[in-house]
Amino acid sequence: MRGEARGALEEELKVGQRSKTSSTATAERDKVVVTDGALATIVGLAAHEVPGVVGMAPASIREGINRMLGASRADEGVEVQRDGEHERKATIELHVVVAYGVNIPVVAESVRERVRYAAKEFAGVQVIEVKVHIAGVSRG
């Protein structure tokens, strides 16, 4: 009986070792990557939620042409740069239009905080730096 129990225990240990190696291989294979476009959309939508932000300004000539043609997108005015070594870290630049009469530094800080939170919670990306460019002021 002791021999059978010992054999069963050894077999159980072998199975446990195999499952650990297979779960490690599975973890390496099964990973989620959030693209720059998806991250830019999340960040753009988060910036629009901040009181005092009335819109985004085009960050490039291509975005400006798209806007003139009537194709406005949620990621307009957002530039994402990934850290070369870590795909889960990024630097974000936003080109924001604010409402006339708001305290611009307070709105910019609120945008920074909201962008950091949204990137971390919704995309799992740590934001190294958020640069907020106030591209314009609008009457509302």
mmCIF file with all atom_site columns, C-alpha atoms in Angstrom:
data_model
loop_
_atom_site.group_PDB
_atom_site.id
_atom_site.type_symbol
_atom_site.label_atom_id
_atom_site.label_alt_id
_atom_site.label_comp_id
_atom_site.label_asym_id
_atom_site.label_entity_id
_atom_site.label_seq_id
_atom_site.pdbx_PDB_ins_code
_atom_site.Cartn_x
_atom_site.Cartn_y
_atom_site.Cartn_z
_atom_site.occupancy
_atom_site.B_iso_or_equiv
_atom_site.pdbx_formal_charge
_atom_site.auth_seq_id
_atom_site.auth_comp_id
_atom_site.auth_asym_id
_atom_site.auth_atom_id
_atom_site.pdbx_PDB_model_num
ATOM 1   C CA . MET A 1 1   ? 0.000   0.000  0.000   1.00 0.00 ? 1   MET A CA 1
ATOM 2   C CA . ARG A 1 2   ? 2.814   2.394  0.858   1.00 0.00 ? 2   ARG A CA 1
ATOM 3   C CA . GLY A 1 3   ? 4.429   1.801  -2.517  1.00 0.00 ? 3   GLY A CA 1
ATOM 4   C CA . GLU A 1 4   ? 1.180   2.614  -4.309  1.00 0.00 ? 4   GLU A CA 1
ATOM 5   C CA . ALA A 1 5   ? 0.718   5.834  -2.304  1.00 0.00 ? 5   ALA A CA 1
ATOM 6   C CA . ARG A 1 6   ? 4.284   6.866  -2.990  1.00 0.00 ? 6   ARG A CA 1
ATOM 7   C CA . GLY A 1 7   ? 3.891   6.151  -6.699  1.00 0.00 ? 7   GLY A CA 1
ATOM 8   C CA . ALA A 1 8   ? 0.668   8.172  -6.790  1.00 0.00 ? 8   ALA A CA 1
ATOM 9   C CA . LEU A 1 9   ? 2.372   11.075 -4.994  1.00 0.00 ? 9   LEU A CA 1
ATOM 10  C CA . GLU A 1 10  ? 5.311   11.026 -7.416  1.00 0.00 ? 10  GLU A CA 1
ATOM 11  C CA . GLU A 1 11  ? 2.896   10.989 -10.371 1.00 0.00 ? 11  GLU A CA 1
ATOM 12  C CA . GLU A 1 12  ? 0.962   13.917 -8.876  1.00 0.00 ? 12  GLU A CA 1
ATOM 13  C CA . LEU A 1 13  ? 4.193   15.907 -8.496  1.00 0.00 ? 13  LEU A CA 1
ATOM 14  C CA . LYS A 1 14  ? 5.126   15.221 -12.123 1.00 0.00 ? 14  LYS A CA 1
ATOM 15  C CA . VAL A 1 15  ? 1.700   16.374 -13.296 1.00 0.00 ? 15  VAL A CA 1
ATOM 16  C CA . GLY A 1 16  ? 2.004   19.524 -11.159 1.00 0.00 ? 16  GLY A CA 1
ATOM 17  C CA . GLN A 1 17  ? 5.387   20.311 -12.706 1.00 0.00 ? 17  GLN A CA 1
ATOM 18  C CA . ARG A 1 18  ? 3.993   19.826 -16.223 1.00 0.00 ? 18  ARG A CA 1
ATOM 19  C CA . SER A 1 19  ? 1.036   22.110 -15.520 1.00 0.00 ? 19  SER A CA 1
ATOM 20  C CA . LYS A 1 20  ? 3.336   24.844 -14.184 1.00 0.00 ? 20  LYS A CA 1
ATOM 21  C CA . THR A 1 21  ? 5.434   24.772 -17.350 1.00 0.00 ? 21  THR A CA 1
ATOM 22  C CA . SER A 1 22  ? 2.400   24.685 -19.596 1.00 0.00 ? 22  SER A CA 1
ATOM 23  C CA . SER A 1 23  ? 0.760   27.584 -17.729 1.00 0.00 ? 23  SER A CA 1
ATOM 24  C CA . THR A 1 24  ? 3.956   29.630 -18.123 1.00 0.00 ? 24  THR A CA 1
ATOM 25  C CA . ALA A 1 25  ? 4.011   28.905 -21.849 1.00 0.00 ? 25  ALA A CA 1
ATOM 26  C CA . THR A 1 26  ? 0.315   29.797 -22.082 1.00 0.00 ? 26  THR A CA 1
ATOM 27  C CA . ALA A 1 27  ? 0.893   33.084 -20.246 1.00 0.00 ? 27  ALA A CA 1
ATOM 28  C CA . GLU A 1 28  ? 3.640   33.992 -22.715 1.00 0.00 ? 28  GLU A CA 1
ATOM 29  C CA . ARG A 1 29  ? 1.433   33.118 -25.698 1.00 0.00 ? 29  ARG A CA 1
ATOM 30  C CA . ASP A 1 30  ? -1.794  34.674 -24.422 1.00 0.00 ? 30  ASP A CA 1
ATOM 31  C CA . LYS A 1 31  ? -1.144  38.364 -23.989 1.00 0.00 ? 31  LYS A CA 1
ATOM 32  C CA . VAL A 1 32  ? -3.242  41.400 -24.807 1.00 0.00 ? 32  VAL A CA 1
ATOM 33  C CA . VAL A 1 33  ? -1.695  44.257 -26.741 1.00 0.00 ? 33  VAL A CA 1
ATOM 34  C CA . VAL A 1 34  ? -3.509  47.587 -26.927 1.00 0.00 ? 34  VAL A CA 1
ATOM 35  C CA . THR A 1 35  ? -2.624  49.335 -30.182 1.00 0.00 ? 35  THR A CA 1
ATOM 36  C CA . ASP A 1 36  ? -1.605  52.974 -30.353 1.00 0.00 ? 36  ASP A CA 1
ATOM 37  C CA . GLY A 1 37  ? -4.855  53.771 -32.180 1.00 0.00 ? 37  GLY A CA 1
ATOM 38  C CA . ALA A 1 38  ? -6.988  52.174 -29.475 1.00 0.00 ? 38  ALA A CA 1
ATOM 39  C CA . LEU A 1 39  ? -5.011  53.923 -26.739 1.00 0.00 ? 39  LEU A CA 1
ATOM 40  C CA . ALA A 1 40  ? -5.383  57.265 -28.568 1.00 0.00 ? 40  ALA A CA 1
ATOM 41  C CA . THR A 1 41  ? -9.160  56.764 -28.752 1.00 0.00 ? 41  THR A CA 1
ATOM 42  C CA . ILE A 1 42  ? -9.386  55.952 -25.025 1.00 0.00 ? 42  ILE A CA 1
ATOM 43  C CA . VAL A 1 43  ? -7.274  58.999 -24.176 1.00 0.00 ? 43  VAL A CA 1
ATOM 44  C CA . GLY A 1 44  ? -9.252  61.283 -26.499 1.00 0.00 ? 44  GLY A CA 1
ATOM 45  C CA . LEU A 1 45  ? -12.567 60.222 -25.014 1.00 0.00 ? 45  LEU A CA 1
ATOM 46  C CA . ALA A 1 46  ? -11.183 60.686 -21.490 1.00 0.00 ? 46  ALA A CA 1
ATOM 47  C CA . ALA A 1 47  ? -9.974  64.208 -22.321 1.00 0.00 ? 47  ALA A CA 1
ATOM 48  C CA . HIS A 1 48  ? -13.418 65.138 -23.687 1.00 0.00 ? 48  HIS A CA 1
ATOM 49  C CA . GLU A 1 49  ? -14.941 64.239 -20.287 1.00 0.00 ? 49  GLU A CA 1
ATOM 50  C CA . VAL A 1 50  ? -12.992 66.963 -18.473 1.00 0.00 ? 50  VAL A CA 1
ATOM 51  C CA . PRO A 1 51  ? -15.082 70.077 -17.725 1.00 0.00 ? 51  PRO A CA 1
ATOM 52  C CA . GLY A 1 52  ? -13.703 73.045 -19.656 1.00 0.00 ? 52  GLY A CA 1
ATOM 53  C CA . VAL A 1 53  ? -12.548 71.002 -22.655 1.00 0.00 ? 53  VAL A CA 1
ATOM 54  C CA . VAL A 1 54  ? -14.689 71.828 -25.693 1.00 0.00 ? 54  VAL A CA 1
ATOM 55  C CA . GLY A 1 55  ? -12.771 69.815 -28.239 1.00 0.00 ? 55  GLY A CA 1
ATOM 56  C CA . MET A 1 56  ? -9.506  68.703 -29.657 1.00 0.00 ? 56  MET A CA 1
ATOM 57  C CA . ALA A 1 57  ? -7.359  70.404 -32.275 1.00 0.00 ? 57  ALA A CA 1
ATOM 58  C CA . PRO A 1 58  ? -5.772  68.466 -35.123 1.00 0.00 ? 58  PRO A CA 1
ATOM 59  C CA . ALA A 1 59  ? -2.307  67.228 -34.190 1.00 0.00 ? 59  ALA A CA 1
ATOM 60  C CA . SER A 1 60  ? -1.144  66.850 -37.793 1.00 0.00 ? 60  SER A CA 1
ATOM 61  C CA . ILE A 1 61  ? -1.880  68.092 -41.293 1.00 0.00 ? 61  ILE A CA 1
ATOM 62  C CA . ARG A 1 62  ? -3.623  64.814 -42.107 1.00 0.00 ? 62  ARG A CA 1
ATOM 63  C CA . GLU A 1 63  ? -5.995  65.260 -39.151 1.00 0.00 ? 63  GLU A CA 1
ATOM 64  C CA . GLY A 1 64  ? -6.640  68.848 -40.265 1.00 0.00 ? 64  GLY A CA 1
ATOM 65  C CA . ILE A 1 65  ? -7.581  67.689 -43.761 1.00 0.00 ? 65  ILE A CA 1
ATOM 66  C CA . ASN A 1 66  ? -9.836  64.969 -42.340 1.00 0.00 ? 66  ASN A CA 1
ATOM 67  C CA . ARG A 1 67  ? -11.570 67.569 -40.176 1.00 0.00 ? 67  ARG A CA 1
ATOM 68  C CA . MET A 1 68  ? -12.151 69.840 -43.199 1.00 0.00 ? 68  MET A CA 1
ATOM 69  C CA . LEU A 1 69  ? -13.665 66.877 -45.029 1.00 0.00 ? 69  LEU A CA 1
ATOM 70  C CA . GLY A 1 70  ? -15.975 66.252 -42.072 1.00 0.00 ? 70  GLY A CA 1
ATOM 71  C CA . ALA A 1 71  ? -14.342 63.116 -40.708 1.00 0.00 ? 71  ALA A CA 1
ATOM 72  C CA . SER A 1 72  ? -13.890 63.853 -36.998 1.00 0.00 ? 72  SER A CA 1
ATOM 73  C CA . ARG A 1 73  ? -12.618 61.022 -34.810 1.00 0.00 ? 73  ARG A CA 1
ATOM 74  C CA . ALA A 1 74  ? -12.300 60.382 -31.075 1.00 0.00 ? 74  ALA A CA 1
ATOM 75  C CA . ASP A 1 75  ? -8.509  60.123 -31.320 1.00 0.00 ? 75  ASP A CA 1
ATOM 76  C CA . GLU A 1 76  ? -8.140  63.502 -33.026 1.00 0.00 ? 76  GLU A CA 1
ATOM 77  C CA . GLY A 1 77  ? -5.514  65.660 -31.370 1.00 0.00 ? 77  GLY A CA 1
ATOM 78  C CA . VAL A 1 78  ? -3.851  62.746 -29.573 1.00 0.00 ? 78  VAL A CA 1
ATOM 79  C CA . GLU A 1 79  ? -0.322  61.521 -30.217 1.00 0.00 ? 79  GLU A CA 1
ATOM 80  C CA . VAL A 1 80  ? 0.972   58.327 -28.584 1.00 0.00 ? 80  VAL A CA 1
ATOM 81  C CA . GLN A 1 81  ? 4.633   57.398 -28.327 1.00 0.00 ? 81  GLN A CA 1
ATOM 82  C CA . ARG A 1 82  ? 5.539   54.039 -26.806 1.00 0.00 ? 82  ARG A CA 1
ATOM 83  C CA . ASP A 1 83  ? 8.633   53.497 -24.713 1.00 0.00 ? 83  ASP A CA 1
ATOM 84  C CA . GLY A 1 84  ? 10.927  51.405 -26.916 1.00 0.00 ? 84  GLY A CA 1
ATOM 85  C CA . GLU A 1 85  ? 11.733  48.853 -24.207 1.00 0.00 ? 85  GLU A CA 1
ATOM 86  C CA . HIS A 1 86  ? 8.305   48.561 -22.607 1.00 0.00 ? 86  HIS A CA 1
ATOM 87  C CA . GLU A 1 87  ? 5.120   48.273 -24.651 1.00 0.00 ? 87  GLU A CA 1
ATOM 88  C CA . ARG A 1 88  ? 3.072   48.957 -21.519 1.00 0.00 ? 88  ARG A CA 1
ATOM 89  C CA . LYS A 1 89  ? 4.509   52.475 -21.102 1.00 0.00 ? 89  LYS A CA 1
ATOM 90  C CA . ALA A 1 90  ? 3.735   55.510 -23.222 1.00 0.00 ? 90  ALA A CA 1
ATOM 91  C CA . THR A 1 91  ? 4.061   59.260 -23.559 1.00 0.00 ? 91  THR A CA 1
ATOM 92  C CA . ILE A 1 92  ? 0.888   61.100 -24.584 1.00 0.00 ? 92  ILE A CA 1
ATOM 93  C CA . GLU A 1 93  ? 0.544   64.503 -26.266 1.00 0.00 ? 93  GLU A CA 1
ATOM 94  C CA . LEU A 1 94  ? -2.864  66.176 -26.523 1.00 0.00 ? 94  LEU A CA 1
ATOM 95  C CA . HIS A 1 95  ? -3.916  69.259 -28.481 1.00 0.00 ? 95  HIS A CA 1
ATOM 96  C CA . VAL A 1 96  ? -6.906  70.666 -26.609 1.00 0.00 ? 96  VAL A CA 1
ATOM 97  C CA . VAL A 1 97  ? -9.378  73.499 -27.165 1.00 0.00 ? 97  VAL A CA 1
ATOM 98  C CA . VAL A 1 98  ? -10.739 74.931 -23.918 1.00 0.00 ? 98  VAL A CA 1
ATOM 99  C CA . ALA A 1 99  ? -13.766 77.086 -23.118 1.00 0.00 ? 99  ALA A CA 1
ATOM 100 C CA . TYR A 1 100 ? -13.322 80.809 -22.683 1.00 0.00 ? 100 TYR A CA 1
ATOM 101 C CA . GLY A 1 101 ? -13.163 81.834 -19.029 1.00 0.00 ? 101 GLY A CA 1
ATOM 102 C CA . VAL A 1 102 ? -11.823 78.596 -17.545 1.00 0.00 ? 102 VAL A CA 1
ATOM 103 C CA . ASN A 1 103 ? -8.663  78.398 -15.485 1.00 0.00 ? 103 ASN A CA 1
ATOM 104 C CA . ILE A 1 104 ? -6.380  76.875 -18.128 1.00 0.00 ? 104 ILE A CA 1
ATOM 105 C CA . PRO A 1 105 ? -3.741  75.389 -15.753 1.00 0.00 ? 105 PRO A CA 1
ATOM 106 C CA . VAL A 1 106 ? -6.488  73.683 -13.714 1.00 0.00 ? 106 VAL A CA 1
ATOM 107 C CA . VAL A 1 107 ? -8.127  72.235 -16.852 1.00 0.00 ? 107 VAL A CA 1
ATOM 108 C CA . ALA A 1 108 ? -4.734  71.040 -18.152 1.00 0.00 ? 108 ALA A CA 1
ATOM 109 C CA . GLU A 1 109 ? -3.978  69.311 -14.843 1.00 0.00 ? 109 GLU A CA 1
ATOM 110 C CA . SER A 1 110 ? -7.424  67.679 -14.848 1.00 0.00 ? 110 SER A CA 1
ATOM 111 C CA . VAL A 1 111 ? -6.782  66.420 -18.390 1.00 0.00 ? 111 VAL A CA 1
ATOM 112 C CA . ARG A 1 112 ? -3.430  64.969 -17.286 1.00 0.00 ? 112 ARG A CA 1
ATOM 113 C CA . GLU A 1 113 ? -4.990  63.146 -14.334 1.00 0.00 ? 113 GLU A CA 1
ATOM 114 C CA . ARG A 1 114 ? -7.932  61.822 -16.360 1.00 0.00 ? 114 ARG A CA 1
ATOM 115 C CA . VAL A 1 115 ? -5.658  60.598 -19.167 1.00 0.00 ? 115 VAL A CA 1
ATOM 116 C CA . ARG A 1 116 ? -3.326  58.799 -16.756 1.00 0.00 ? 116 ARG A CA 1
ATOM 117 C CA . TYR A 1 117 ? -6.283  57.131 -15.029 1.00 0.00 ? 117 TYR A CA 1
ATOM 118 C CA . ALA A 1 118 ? -8.000  56.064 -18.275 1.00 0.00 ? 118 ALA A CA 1
ATOM 119 C CA . ALA A 1 119 ? -4.816  54.683 -19.836 1.00 0.00 ? 119 ALA A CA 1
ATOM 120 C CA . LYS A 1 120 ? -3.992  52.649 -16.725 1.00 0.00 ? 120 LYS A CA 1
ATOM 121 C CA . GLU A 1 121 ? -7.497  51.392 -15.903 1.00 0.00 ? 121 GLU A CA 1
ATOM 122 C CA . PHE A 1 122 ? -8.892  50.781 -19.401 1.00 0.00 ? 122 PHE A CA 1
ATOM 123 C CA . ALA A 1 123 ? -5.776  49.847 -21.374 1.00 0.00 ? 123 ALA A CA 1
ATOM 124 C CA . GLY A 1 124 ? -3.256  48.718 -18.753 1.00 0.00 ? 124 GLY A CA 1
ATOM 125 C CA . VAL A 1 125 ? -0.723  51.269 -20.005 1.00 0.00 ? 125 VAL A CA 1
ATOM 126 C CA . GLN A 1 126 ? 1.388   53.346 -17.620 1.00 0.00 ? 126 GLN A CA 1
ATOM 127 C CA . VAL A 1 127 ? 1.726   56.913 -18.868 1.00 0.00 ? 127 VAL A CA 1
ATOM 128 C CA . ILE A 1 128 ? 5.229   58.268 -18.368 1.00 0.00 ? 128 ILE A CA 1
ATOM 129 C CA . GLU A 1 129 ? 4.389   61.824 -19.397 1.00 0.00 ? 129 GLU A CA 1
ATOM 130 C CA . VAL A 1 130 ? 1.297   63.745 -20.531 1.00 0.00 ? 130 VAL A CA 1
ATOM 131 C CA . LYS A 1 131 ? 1.892   66.911 -22.528 1.00 0.00 ? 131 LYS A CA 1
ATOM 132 C CA . VAL A 1 132 ? -1.195  69.109 -22.869 1.00 0.00 ? 132 VAL A CA 1
ATOM 133 C CA . HIS A 1 133 ? -1.014  71.756 -25.587 1.00 0.00 ? 133 HIS A CA 1
ATOM 134 C CA . ILE A 1 134 ? -3.773  74.358 -25.370 1.00 0.00 ? 134 ILE A CA 1
ATOM 135 C CA . ALA A 1 135 ? -4.358  74.861 -29.080 1.00 0.00 ? 135 ALA A CA 1
ATOM 136 C CA . GLY A 1 136 ? -7.243  77.257 -28.782 1.00 0.00 ? 136 GLY A CA 1
ATOM 137 C CA . VAL A 1 137 ? -9.951  78.930 -26.748 1.00 0.00 ? 137 VAL A CA 1
ATOM 138 C CA . SER A 1 138 ? -13.605 78.786 -27.742 1.00 0.00 ? 138 SER A CA 1
ATOM 139 C CA . ARG A 1 139 ? -16.724 80.548 -26.582 1.00 0.00 ? 139 ARG A CA 1
ATOM 140 C CA . GLY A 1 140 ? -18.300 77.263 -25.707 1.00 0.00 ? 140 GLY A CA 1
#
